[in-house]
């Protein structure tokens, strides 16, 4: 039976599970200032809701496979991808300067993969330890289907990209009809 987990009227976005399945992480508008976003944690057993420290103006959180980190976008001109470390309780820059759509942690937790539509269409990965940015795939010429939030890119459990391809509605076909 579906149950409402949060009683207030905030609009929650982009939820994700903790690795142990006991918590949810999501971005939402802050109650005091609905124009601002933040990252929240919800303990499912107690329904306790808490804001992640320093997460103002953050969205699209992704929990690392080992549970130590949360990667999230910072809403600013620099298009920063930030990393929250639960051990130190601090945010650090993972990298900046390129929009990181559809971020995805690698299975081993050593990289984050993402899609970038800047300067063309590319898939990248960035190393968690060395912060090294690598081109994963060039999608120039591949027509990605676009939705309300832009192009959709997902990832398989073995870190392979999934994409929706736009076959278009502008192709011309010749059909030959044969009556039965």
XYZ file of C-alpha atoms in Angstrom:
180
model
C 0.000 0.000 0.000
C 1.502 3.372 -0.960
C 2.293 5.636 2.002
C 3.189 9.314 2.117
C 6.605 9.519 3.752
C 6.837 13.285 4.280
C 3.934 15.301 5.651
C 4.831 18.770 4.368
C 4.176 20.226 0.924
C 7.746 20.557 -0.307
C 8.401 19.239 -3.811
C 10.933 16.410 -3.618
C 13.168 15.691 -6.619
C 15.495 12.970 -7.829
C 15.434 10.491 -4.908
C 18.033 7.778 -4.410
C 18.599 4.899 -1.993
C 21.378 4.537 0.526
C 23.456 1.411 -0.185
C 21.871 -0.404 2.785
C 18.343 0.545 1.669
C 17.500 2.205 5.004
C 17.505 5.826 3.844
C 16.527 8.008 0.936
C 18.436 11.048 -0.307
C 16.705 13.696 -2.429
C 16.721 17.362 -3.295
C 13.827 19.635 -2.334
C 12.875 23.246 -1.916
C 13.664 24.585 1.550
C 10.538 25.289 3.664
C 11.631 28.787 4.724
C 12.678 29.890 1.231
C 10.958 27.910 -1.563
C 13.250 29.496 -4.154
C 16.223 27.575 -2.696
C 17.092 23.884 -2.985
C 18.897 21.624 -0.511
C 19.681 17.923 -0.041
C 17.682 15.930 2.508
C 18.039 12.507 4.096
C 15.028 10.464 5.195
C 15.447 7.536 7.583
C 12.691 5.157 6.527
C 12.252 3.326 9.863
C 11.781 6.502 11.918
C 10.685 8.900 9.131
C 13.252 11.341 10.510
C 14.055 14.031 7.958
C 17.338 15.957 8.084
C 19.071 18.404 5.799
C 22.572 17.481 4.712
C 24.960 20.105 6.176
C 26.109 22.693 3.655
C 23.800 21.409 0.909
C 22.065 24.699 0.160
C 21.746 25.238 -3.597
C 22.459 21.543 -4.284
C 20.371 19.119 -6.343
C 20.476 15.684 -8.000
C 22.209 13.734 -5.199
C 23.809 10.327 -5.815
C 24.975 8.035 -2.992
C 28.283 6.172 -3.446
C 28.160 2.349 -3.382
C 30.076 2.212 -0.082
C 27.837 4.857 1.547
C 30.716 7.212 2.345
C 29.948 9.952 -0.193
C 27.106 11.808 -1.825
C 27.800 13.507 -5.149
C 25.564 16.424 -6.053
C 25.307 19.379 -8.403
C 25.761 22.891 -7.121
C 23.405 25.423 -8.698
C 25.806 28.082 -9.895
C 27.416 29.412 -13.031
C 30.411 27.058 -12.761
C 28.343 23.866 -13.083
C 30.156 22.251 -10.176
C 29.825 18.621 -9.165
C 30.398 18.458 -5.407
C 31.251 15.554 -3.122
C 30.017 15.254 0.490
C 32.153 13.028 2.715
C 30.204 11.589 5.675
C 33.515 10.967 7.498
C 34.605 14.614 7.489
C 31.095 16.102 7.148
C 32.441 18.439 4.447
C 31.768 19.221 0.786
C 34.614 19.401 -1.742
C 34.702 20.191 -5.455
C 34.895 17.077 -7.579
C 35.221 19.227 -10.699
C 33.688 22.316 -12.301
C 33.188 24.012 -15.619
C 31.122 21.375 -17.411
C 27.490 20.419 -16.902
C 27.295 16.878 -15.497
C 23.901 15.454 -16.426
C 22.747 12.016 -15.280
C 25.627 11.373 -12.839
C 26.188 7.706 -12.005
C 28.612 6.079 -9.575
C 30.674 3.215 -10.974
C 30.095 -0.143 -9.301
C 33.452 0.025 -7.537
C 32.859 3.637 -6.384
C 36.071 4.895 -8.005
C 34.425 7.044 -10.704
C 31.330 9.050 -11.500
C 30.071 8.856 -15.078
C 27.995 11.651 -16.590
C 26.577 13.112 -19.792
C 27.540 16.591 -20.983
C 25.837 18.468 -23.794
C 28.360 21.323 -23.685
C 30.465 21.722 -26.815
C 28.738 18.720 -28.403
C 27.529 15.498 -26.843
C 29.872 13.515 -24.679
C 29.981 10.932 -21.895
C 32.693 11.517 -19.297
C 33.923 9.969 -16.099
C 35.773 11.625 -13.260
C 37.979 9.807 -10.749
C 37.076 10.185 -7.085
C 40.660 9.843 -5.846
C 42.569 11.774 -8.518
C 39.767 14.075 -9.831
C 40.930 13.198 -13.362
C 38.331 13.907 -16.051
C 38.265 11.389 -18.922
C 36.270 11.343 -22.153
C 34.273 8.091 -22.097
C 32.385 8.414 -25.417
C 31.771 10.990 -28.138
C 28.072 11.033 -29.084
C 28.334 13.620 -31.854
C 25.986 12.483 -34.607
C 23.952 10.304 -32.232
C 20.487 11.853 -31.978
C 19.533 11.729 -28.304
C 15.806 11.922 -27.554
C 14.967 15.028 -25.574
C 12.393 15.269 -22.829
C 11.253 17.906 -20.365
C 14.606 17.816 -18.535
C 16.774 17.387 -21.637
C 18.370 14.228 -23.002
C 18.031 11.103 -20.879
C 21.078 8.956 -20.168
C 21.004 6.037 -17.751
C 23.511 3.387 -16.765
C 23.429 -0.401 -16.482
C 24.666 -2.181 -13.326
C 27.966 -2.903 -15.134
C 28.544 0.806 -15.980
C 27.394 0.740 -19.596
C 25.401 3.744 -20.869
C 21.735 3.565 -21.814
C 20.334 6.285 -24.044
C 17.100 7.071 -25.784
C 17.746 7.575 -29.481
C 15.613 9.976 -31.464
C 14.672 8.282 -34.715
C 12.867 11.449 -35.723
C 9.621 12.283 -37.383
C 11.163 13.904 -40.420
C 12.313 10.909 -42.416
C 10.765 10.260 -45.845
C 9.736 6.748 -46.789
C 8.358 5.232 -49.984
C 5.822 2.496 -49.422
C 4.580 0.032 -52.003
C 1.091 -1.220 -51.229
C 0.131 -4.720 -52.347
C -3.511 -5.627 -51.887
C -4.180 -9.140 -50.572
